[in-house]
Short mmCIF file of C-alpha atoms and ligand atoms in Angstrom, two decimals:
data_model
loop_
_atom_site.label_atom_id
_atom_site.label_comp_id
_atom_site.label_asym_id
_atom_site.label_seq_id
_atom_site.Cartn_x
_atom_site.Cartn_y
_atom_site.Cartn_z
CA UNK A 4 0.00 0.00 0.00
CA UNK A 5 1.08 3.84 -0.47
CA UNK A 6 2.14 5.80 2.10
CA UNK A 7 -0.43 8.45 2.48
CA UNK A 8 1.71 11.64 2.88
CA UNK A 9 0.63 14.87 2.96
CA UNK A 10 2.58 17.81 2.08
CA UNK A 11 1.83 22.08 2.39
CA UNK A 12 4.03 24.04 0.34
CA UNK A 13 4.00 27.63 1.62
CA UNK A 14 5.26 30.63 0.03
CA UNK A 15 4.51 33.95 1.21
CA UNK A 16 3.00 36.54 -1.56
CA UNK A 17 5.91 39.00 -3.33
CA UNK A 18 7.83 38.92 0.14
CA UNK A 19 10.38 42.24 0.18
CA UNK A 20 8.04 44.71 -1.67
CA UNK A 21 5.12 43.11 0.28
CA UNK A 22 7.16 43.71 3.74
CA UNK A 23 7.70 47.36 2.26
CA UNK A 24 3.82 47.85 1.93
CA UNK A 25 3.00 46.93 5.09
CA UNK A 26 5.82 49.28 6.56
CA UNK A 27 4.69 52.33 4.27
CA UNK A 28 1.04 51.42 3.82
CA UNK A 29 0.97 54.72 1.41
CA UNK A 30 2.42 52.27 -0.88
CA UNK A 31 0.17 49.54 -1.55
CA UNK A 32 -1.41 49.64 -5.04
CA UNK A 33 1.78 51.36 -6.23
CA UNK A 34 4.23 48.90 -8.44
CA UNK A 35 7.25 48.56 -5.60
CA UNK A 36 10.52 47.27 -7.20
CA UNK A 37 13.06 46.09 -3.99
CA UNK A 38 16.54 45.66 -5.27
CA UNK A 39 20.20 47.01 -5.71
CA UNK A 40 19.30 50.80 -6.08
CA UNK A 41 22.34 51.72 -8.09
CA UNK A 42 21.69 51.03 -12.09
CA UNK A 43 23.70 48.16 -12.12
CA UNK A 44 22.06 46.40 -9.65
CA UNK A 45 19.05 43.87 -10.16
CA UNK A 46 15.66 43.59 -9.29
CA UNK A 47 15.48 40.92 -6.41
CA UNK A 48 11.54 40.88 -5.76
CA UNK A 49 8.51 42.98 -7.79
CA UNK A 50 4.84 43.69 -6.33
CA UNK A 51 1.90 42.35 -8.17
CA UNK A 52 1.23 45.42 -9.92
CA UNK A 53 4.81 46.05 -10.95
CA UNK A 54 5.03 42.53 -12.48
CA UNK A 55 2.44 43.98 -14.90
CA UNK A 56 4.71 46.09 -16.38
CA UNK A 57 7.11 43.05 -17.08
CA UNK A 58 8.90 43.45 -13.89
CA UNK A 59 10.83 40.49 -12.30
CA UNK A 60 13.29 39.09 -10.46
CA UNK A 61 17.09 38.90 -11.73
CA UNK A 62 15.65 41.80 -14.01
CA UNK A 63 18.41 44.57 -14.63
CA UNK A 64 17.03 47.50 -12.59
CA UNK A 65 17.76 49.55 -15.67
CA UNK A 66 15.28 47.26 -17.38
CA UNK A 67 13.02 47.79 -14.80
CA UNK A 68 13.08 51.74 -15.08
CA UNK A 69 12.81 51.56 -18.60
CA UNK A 70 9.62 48.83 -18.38
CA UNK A 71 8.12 50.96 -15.35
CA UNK A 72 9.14 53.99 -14.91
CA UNK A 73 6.34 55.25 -12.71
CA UNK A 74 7.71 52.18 -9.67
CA UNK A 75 8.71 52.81 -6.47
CA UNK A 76 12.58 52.08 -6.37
CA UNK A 77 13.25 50.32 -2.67
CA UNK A 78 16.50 48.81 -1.60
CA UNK A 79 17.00 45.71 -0.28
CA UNK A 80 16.05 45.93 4.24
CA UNK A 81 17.12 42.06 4.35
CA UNK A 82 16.86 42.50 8.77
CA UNK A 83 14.23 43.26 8.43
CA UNK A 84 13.06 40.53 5.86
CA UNK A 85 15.09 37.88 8.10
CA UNK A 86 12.89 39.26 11.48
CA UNK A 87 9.45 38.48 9.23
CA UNK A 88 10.44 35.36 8.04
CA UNK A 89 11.30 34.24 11.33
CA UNK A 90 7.60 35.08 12.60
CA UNK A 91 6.07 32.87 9.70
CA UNK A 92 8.26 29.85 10.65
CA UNK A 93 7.26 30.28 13.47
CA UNK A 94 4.11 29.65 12.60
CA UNK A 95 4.56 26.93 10.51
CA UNK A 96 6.42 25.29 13.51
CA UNK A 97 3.49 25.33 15.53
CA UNK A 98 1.45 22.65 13.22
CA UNK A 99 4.57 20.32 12.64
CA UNK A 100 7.92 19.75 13.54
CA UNK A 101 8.91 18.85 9.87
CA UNK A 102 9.58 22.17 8.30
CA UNK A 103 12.52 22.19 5.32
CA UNK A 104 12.80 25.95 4.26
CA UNK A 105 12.82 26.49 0.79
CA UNK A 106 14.39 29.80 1.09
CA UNK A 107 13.10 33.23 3.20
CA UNK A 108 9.97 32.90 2.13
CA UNK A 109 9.27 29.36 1.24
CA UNK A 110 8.73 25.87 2.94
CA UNK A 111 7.42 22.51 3.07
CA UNK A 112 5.54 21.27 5.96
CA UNK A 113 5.17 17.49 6.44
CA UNK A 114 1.30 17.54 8.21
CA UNK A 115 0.63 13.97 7.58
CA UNK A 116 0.93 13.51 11.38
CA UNK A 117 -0.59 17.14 12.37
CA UNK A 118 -3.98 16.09 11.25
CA UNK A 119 -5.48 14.79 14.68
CA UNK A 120 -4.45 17.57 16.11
CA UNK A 121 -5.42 20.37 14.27
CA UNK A 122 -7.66 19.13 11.44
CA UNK A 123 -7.46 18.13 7.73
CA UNK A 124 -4.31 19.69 5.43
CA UNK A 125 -7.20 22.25 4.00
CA UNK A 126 -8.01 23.38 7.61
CA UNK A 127 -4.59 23.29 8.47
CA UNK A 128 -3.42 25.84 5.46
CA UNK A 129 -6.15 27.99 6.05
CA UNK A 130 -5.45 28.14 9.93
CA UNK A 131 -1.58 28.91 9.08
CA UNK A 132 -2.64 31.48 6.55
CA UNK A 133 -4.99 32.96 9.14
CA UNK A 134 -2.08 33.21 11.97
CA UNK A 135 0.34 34.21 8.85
CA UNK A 136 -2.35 37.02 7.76
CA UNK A 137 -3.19 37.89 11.43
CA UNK A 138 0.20 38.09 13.14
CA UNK A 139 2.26 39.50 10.39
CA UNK A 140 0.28 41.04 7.99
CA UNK A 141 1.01 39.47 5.15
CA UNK A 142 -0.78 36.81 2.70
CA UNK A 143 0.94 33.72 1.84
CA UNK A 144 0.16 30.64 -0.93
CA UNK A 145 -0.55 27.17 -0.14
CA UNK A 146 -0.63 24.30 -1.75
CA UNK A 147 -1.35 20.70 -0.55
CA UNK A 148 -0.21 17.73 -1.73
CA UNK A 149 0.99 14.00 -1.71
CA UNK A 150 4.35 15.33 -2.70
CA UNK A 151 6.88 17.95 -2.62
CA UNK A 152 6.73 18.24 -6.39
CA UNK A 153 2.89 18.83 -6.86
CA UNK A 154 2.88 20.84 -3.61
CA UNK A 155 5.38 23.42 -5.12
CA UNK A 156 3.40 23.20 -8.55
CA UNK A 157 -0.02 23.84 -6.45
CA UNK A 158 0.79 26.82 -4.14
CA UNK A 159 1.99 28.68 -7.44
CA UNK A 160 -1.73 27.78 -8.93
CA UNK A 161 -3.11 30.89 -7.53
CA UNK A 162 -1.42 33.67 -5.76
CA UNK A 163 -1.89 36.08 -4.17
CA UNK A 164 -3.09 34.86 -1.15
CA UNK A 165 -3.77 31.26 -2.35
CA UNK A 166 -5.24 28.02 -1.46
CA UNK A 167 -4.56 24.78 -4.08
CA UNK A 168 -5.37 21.33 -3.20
CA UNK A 169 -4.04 18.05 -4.85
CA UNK A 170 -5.89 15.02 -3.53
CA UNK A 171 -3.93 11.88 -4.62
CA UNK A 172 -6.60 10.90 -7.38
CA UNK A 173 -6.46 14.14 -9.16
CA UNK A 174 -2.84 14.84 -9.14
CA UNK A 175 -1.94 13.14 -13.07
CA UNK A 176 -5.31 15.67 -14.34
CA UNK A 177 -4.21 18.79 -12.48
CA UNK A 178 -0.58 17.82 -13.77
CA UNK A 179 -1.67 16.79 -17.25
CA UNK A 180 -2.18 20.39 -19.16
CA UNK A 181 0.22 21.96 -17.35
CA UNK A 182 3.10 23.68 -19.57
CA UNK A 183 6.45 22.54 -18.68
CA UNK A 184 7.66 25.66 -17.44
CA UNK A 185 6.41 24.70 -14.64
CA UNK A 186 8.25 21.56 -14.07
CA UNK A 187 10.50 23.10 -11.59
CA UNK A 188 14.00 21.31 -11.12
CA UNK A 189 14.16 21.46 -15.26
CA UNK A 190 17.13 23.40 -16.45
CA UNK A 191 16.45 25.64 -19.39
CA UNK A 192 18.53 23.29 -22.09
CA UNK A 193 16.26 20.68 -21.03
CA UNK A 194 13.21 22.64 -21.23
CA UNK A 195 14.40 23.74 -24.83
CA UNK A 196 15.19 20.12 -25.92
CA UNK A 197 11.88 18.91 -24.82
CA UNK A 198 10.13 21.93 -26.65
CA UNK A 199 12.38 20.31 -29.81
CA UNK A 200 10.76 16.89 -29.23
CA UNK A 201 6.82 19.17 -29.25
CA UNK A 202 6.55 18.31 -25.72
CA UNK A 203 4.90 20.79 -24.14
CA UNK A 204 2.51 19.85 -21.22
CA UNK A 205 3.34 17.01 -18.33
CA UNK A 206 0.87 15.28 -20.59
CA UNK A 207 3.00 15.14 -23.45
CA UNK A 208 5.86 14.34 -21.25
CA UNK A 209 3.95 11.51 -19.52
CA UNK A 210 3.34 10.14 -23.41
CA UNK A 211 6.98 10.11 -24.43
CA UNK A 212 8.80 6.07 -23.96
CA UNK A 213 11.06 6.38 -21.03
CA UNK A 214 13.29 4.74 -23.37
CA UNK A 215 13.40 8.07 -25.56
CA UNK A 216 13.93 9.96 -22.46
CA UNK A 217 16.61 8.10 -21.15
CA UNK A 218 18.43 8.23 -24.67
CA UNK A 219 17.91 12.38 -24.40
CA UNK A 220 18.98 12.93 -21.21
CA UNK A 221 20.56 9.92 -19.41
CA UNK A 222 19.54 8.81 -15.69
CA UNK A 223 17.54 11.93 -15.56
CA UNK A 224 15.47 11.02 -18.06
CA UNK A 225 13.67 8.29 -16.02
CA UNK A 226 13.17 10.61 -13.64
CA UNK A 227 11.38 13.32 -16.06
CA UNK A 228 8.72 10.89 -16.64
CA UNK A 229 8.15 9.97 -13.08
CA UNK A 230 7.92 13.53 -12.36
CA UNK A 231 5.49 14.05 -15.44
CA UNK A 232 3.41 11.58 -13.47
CA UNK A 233 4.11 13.74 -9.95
CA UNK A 234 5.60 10.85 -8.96
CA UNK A 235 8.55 12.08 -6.28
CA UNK A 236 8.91 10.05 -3.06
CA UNK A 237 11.41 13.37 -1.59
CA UNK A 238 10.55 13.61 1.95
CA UNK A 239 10.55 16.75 4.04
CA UNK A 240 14.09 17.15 5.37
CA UNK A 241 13.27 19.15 8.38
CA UNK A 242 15.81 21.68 9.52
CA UNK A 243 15.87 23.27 12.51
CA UNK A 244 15.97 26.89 12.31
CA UNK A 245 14.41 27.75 15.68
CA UNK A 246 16.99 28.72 17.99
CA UNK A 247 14.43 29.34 21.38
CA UNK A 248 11.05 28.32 21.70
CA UNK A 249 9.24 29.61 24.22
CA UNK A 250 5.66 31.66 25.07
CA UNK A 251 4.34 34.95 27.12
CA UNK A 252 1.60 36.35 28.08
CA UNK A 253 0.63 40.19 28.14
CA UNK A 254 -1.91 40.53 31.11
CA UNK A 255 -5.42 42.81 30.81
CA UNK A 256 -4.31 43.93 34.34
CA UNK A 257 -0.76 44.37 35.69
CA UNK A 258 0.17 41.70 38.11
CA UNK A 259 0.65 43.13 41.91
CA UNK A 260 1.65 40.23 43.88
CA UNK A 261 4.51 37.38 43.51
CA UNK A 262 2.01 34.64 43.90
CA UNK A 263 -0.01 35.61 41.25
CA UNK A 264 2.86 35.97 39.08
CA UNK A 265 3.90 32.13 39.90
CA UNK A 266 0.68 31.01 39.08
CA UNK A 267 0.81 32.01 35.71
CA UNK A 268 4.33 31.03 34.89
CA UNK A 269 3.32 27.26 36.17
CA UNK A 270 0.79 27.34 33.30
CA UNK A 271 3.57 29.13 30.93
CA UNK A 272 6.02 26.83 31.93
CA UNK A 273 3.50 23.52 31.14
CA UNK A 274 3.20 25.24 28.21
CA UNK A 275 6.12 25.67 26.71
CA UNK A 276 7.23 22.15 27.65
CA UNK A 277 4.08 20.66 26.13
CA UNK A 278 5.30 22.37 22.49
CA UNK A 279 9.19 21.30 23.58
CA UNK A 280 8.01 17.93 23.34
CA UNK A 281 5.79 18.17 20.68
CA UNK A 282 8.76 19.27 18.72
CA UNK A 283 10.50 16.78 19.57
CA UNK A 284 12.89 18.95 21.44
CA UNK A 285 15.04 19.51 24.64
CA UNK A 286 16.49 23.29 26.25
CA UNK A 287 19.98 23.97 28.44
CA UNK A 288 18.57 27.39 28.97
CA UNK A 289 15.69 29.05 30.75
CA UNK A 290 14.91 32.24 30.08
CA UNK A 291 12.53 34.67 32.12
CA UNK A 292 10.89 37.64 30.97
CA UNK A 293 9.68 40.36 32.55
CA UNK A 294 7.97 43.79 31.76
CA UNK A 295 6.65 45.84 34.16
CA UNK A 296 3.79 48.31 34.04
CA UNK A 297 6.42 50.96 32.57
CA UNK A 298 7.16 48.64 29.71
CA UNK A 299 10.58 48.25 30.89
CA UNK A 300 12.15 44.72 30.72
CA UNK A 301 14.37 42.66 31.91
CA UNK A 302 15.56 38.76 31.39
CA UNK A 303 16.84 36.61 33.80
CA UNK A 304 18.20 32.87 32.53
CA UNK A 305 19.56 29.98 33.84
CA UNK A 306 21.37 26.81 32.05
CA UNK A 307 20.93 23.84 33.64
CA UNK A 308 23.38 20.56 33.24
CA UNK A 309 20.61 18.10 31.45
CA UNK A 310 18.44 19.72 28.87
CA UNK A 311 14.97 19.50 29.83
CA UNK A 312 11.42 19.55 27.96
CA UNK A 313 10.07 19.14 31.83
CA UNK A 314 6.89 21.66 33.05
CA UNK A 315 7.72 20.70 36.43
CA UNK A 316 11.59 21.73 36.21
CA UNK A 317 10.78 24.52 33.94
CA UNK A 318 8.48 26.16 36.19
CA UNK A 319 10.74 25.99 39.27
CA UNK A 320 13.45 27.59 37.50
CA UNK A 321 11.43 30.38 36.64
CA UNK A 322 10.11 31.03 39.88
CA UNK A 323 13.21 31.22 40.95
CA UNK A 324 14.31 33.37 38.32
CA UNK A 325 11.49 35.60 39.26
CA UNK A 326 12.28 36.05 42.57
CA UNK A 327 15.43 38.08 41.34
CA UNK A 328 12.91 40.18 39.54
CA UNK A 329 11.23 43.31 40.86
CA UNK A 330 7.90 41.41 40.56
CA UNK A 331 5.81 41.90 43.72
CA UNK A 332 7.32 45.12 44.51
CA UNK A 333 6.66 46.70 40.90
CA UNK A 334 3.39 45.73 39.00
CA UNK A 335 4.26 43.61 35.70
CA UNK A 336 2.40 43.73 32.43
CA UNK A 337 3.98 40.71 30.67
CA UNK A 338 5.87 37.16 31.83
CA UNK A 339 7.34 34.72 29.33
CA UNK A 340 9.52 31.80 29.64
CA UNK A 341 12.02 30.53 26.76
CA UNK A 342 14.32 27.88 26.01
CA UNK A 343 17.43 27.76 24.16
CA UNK A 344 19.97 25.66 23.53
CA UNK A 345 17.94 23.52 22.18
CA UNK A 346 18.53 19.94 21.36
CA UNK A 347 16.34 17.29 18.98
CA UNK A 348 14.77 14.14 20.45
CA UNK A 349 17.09 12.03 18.16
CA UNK A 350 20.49 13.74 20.14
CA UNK A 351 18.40 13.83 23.77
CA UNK A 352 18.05 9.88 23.41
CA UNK A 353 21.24 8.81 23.57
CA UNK A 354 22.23 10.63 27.09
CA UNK A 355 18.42 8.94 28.03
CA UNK A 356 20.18 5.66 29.05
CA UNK A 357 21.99 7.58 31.40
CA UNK A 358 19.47 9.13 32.65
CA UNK A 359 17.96 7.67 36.18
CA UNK A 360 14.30 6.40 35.91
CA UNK A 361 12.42 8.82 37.76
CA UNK A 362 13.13 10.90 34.27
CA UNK A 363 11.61 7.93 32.28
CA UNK A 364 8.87 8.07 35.00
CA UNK A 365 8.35 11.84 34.05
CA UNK A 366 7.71 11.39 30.74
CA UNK A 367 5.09 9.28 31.23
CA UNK A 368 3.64 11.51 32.85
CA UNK A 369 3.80 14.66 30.52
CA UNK A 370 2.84 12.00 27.12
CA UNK A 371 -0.30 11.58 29.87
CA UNK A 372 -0.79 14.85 30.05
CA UNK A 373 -0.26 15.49 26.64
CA UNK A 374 -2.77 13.19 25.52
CA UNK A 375 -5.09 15.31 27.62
CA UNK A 376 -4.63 18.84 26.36
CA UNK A 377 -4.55 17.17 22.77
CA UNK A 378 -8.43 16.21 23.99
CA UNK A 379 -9.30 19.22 26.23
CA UNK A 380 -6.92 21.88 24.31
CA UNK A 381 -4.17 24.22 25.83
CA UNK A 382 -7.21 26.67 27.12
CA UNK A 383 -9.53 23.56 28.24
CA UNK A 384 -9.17 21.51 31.07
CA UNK A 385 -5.88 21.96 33.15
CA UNK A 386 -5.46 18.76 35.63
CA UNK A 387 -6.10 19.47 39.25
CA UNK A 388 -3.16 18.71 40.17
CA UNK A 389 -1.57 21.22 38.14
CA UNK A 390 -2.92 24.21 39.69
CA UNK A 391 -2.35 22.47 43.58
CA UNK A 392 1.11 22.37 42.72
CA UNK A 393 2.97 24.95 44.91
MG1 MG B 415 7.52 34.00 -2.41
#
């Protein structure tokens, strides 16, 4: 039987001159050009309306000025790019561990185990462009599939702001007229010597013997037709890009006393272990952060010898933390925990054997309780014995 993966292929909308609108709102509707700003530079990214004008990327910008010269000329704010594209992985980290960037703006996300938890691929695009849309401002493309190849052909189906999805039994007919251009992976010279044989479409390309294929372009050319077919067995080759993980809370009223302020870092600290572990991975370092009513703020952190994905240990090292805080004495607005340091599951194991068994004992424990918030929900039902604790 097949594996039944499932694959989203994100890819946020025009990224730089998008970022650029939504810093200088004056400019949406206007064709933005982002690139080197001296004439012998290039275009790196063009907005929508800019691309009408036969803007695009790799473009000389003196092309550009001569194709539009009404656009708005931007250079290149790759900080603050980097800071963007670092709140959308976020994101996509919090439906599935498996998350291979593409580039700044592009990704696949492996969901075919994120599905009891948050729903079915569709729900789980929508709800990622949602947060995407939401927390950042910007719109980005989806497209779901049983592979990496017709995932990447999909979310290009219909941007801005799209949603395309491949079910298994419909992935050789949405394939089938599609021109080869947008096989990607195809070098031009291939592209051009197919075009030479009248192949045009994946259809076409699905029709040619493999034999004829091979002959053309060696080992590859096996591979052509499989990809004609959007056959591609590729996994997701998740990388970890996520240097802290961690959550926080901005209060509707300032906190006053210390004991308040420990009560809600216990259910921070559960938390943040609960998406440790759901990730698969392990923190050295605890960070606390405060900021009081003033907005001022300060951190206080910790490393500890084992890394941890523990609520328990978490939470007692921020209350300690805490206590070398102001909090109590000054009202705070905001509390958040972090870990960094961070280690994968896969490393974490082999210093398990080492470890004594009240850790094994532990764990239990928090799959148990993770079993029950993946019922109840973070918000739902906390265990009694959570909120007794200390
Ligand atoms: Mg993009």
């Amino acid at each position: 039987m097949e594996k039944g993966r499932t694959i989203i292929h994100l890819d946020i909308d025009a990224f730089y001159p998008s970022v650029e609108v939504l810093d200088n709102p004056h400019l949406r509707g206007r064709p933005v050009i982002v690139g080197g700003t001296v004439k012998r530079g290039v275009v790196s990214s063009a907005s929508y309306e800019a691309r009408k004008y036969g803007v695009h990327s790799a473009q000389p910008i003196a092309t550009a000025l001569r194709l539009c010269p009404n656009g708005v000329f931007l250079p290149v704010r790759m900080s603050r790019y980097r800071d963007l594209s670092r709140a959308v992985f976020d994101i996509f980290y919090r439906f599935t561990p498996l998350v291979e960037p593409l580039s700044i703006d592009e990704a696949f996300l492996d969901v075919t185990g994120s599905t009891r938890l948050f729903g079915s691929p569709v729900e789980i695009a929508r709800r990622i462009k949602k947060a995407v849309r939401d927390e950042t401002g910007l719109t980005i493309s989806a497209g779901i599939a049983p592979s990496k190849f017709v995932a990447k052909i999909a979310s290009d189906m219909d941007k801005p702001d799209g949603l395309t999805h491949v079910p298994r039994d419909r992935v050789r007919d949405f394939l089938g007229p599609l021109p080869l251009e947008k096989m990607w992976g195809v070098g031009e010279v291939s592209l051009k010597a197919l075009t030479e044989l009248k192949v045009r479409t994946f259809e076409d390309l699905s029709r040619v013997p493999v034999h004829v294929l091979e002959r053309k372009f060696g080992k590859y050319g096996a591979r052509m037709h499989q990809l004609s077919l959007g056959e591609d067995e590729r996994e997701v080759v998740p990388q970890r890009s996520a240097k802290s993980l961690g959550h926080e809370v901005t209060f509707q009223r300032d906190i006053k006393e210390l004991d308040t302020a420990k009560k809600e870092l216990l259910s921070l600290a559960h938390r943040v272990a609960r998406r440790l572990r759901r990730h698969g991975l392990t923190g050295k370092t605890i960070t606390l952060k405060v900021k009081y009513w003033d907005f001022i703020q300060v951190t206080r952190s910790e490393t500890i010898q084992e890394a941890t994905d523990d609520g328990g240990e978490i939470y007692s090292i921020a209350c300690a933390l805490l206590e070398k805080t102001d909090t109590g004495k000054t009202p705070v607005r905001l509390l958040g925990i972090s870990l960094s340091q961070l280690d994968s599951e896969a490393e974490g194991q082999l210093s398990l054997f080492r470890q004594e068994e009240d850790h094994s004992r532990r764990k239990n424990l928090n799959r148990a309780l993770d079993s029950l918030y993946d019922k109840f929900g973070e918000k739902g039902i906390l265990p009694g014995s959570l909120l007794k604790e200390k």
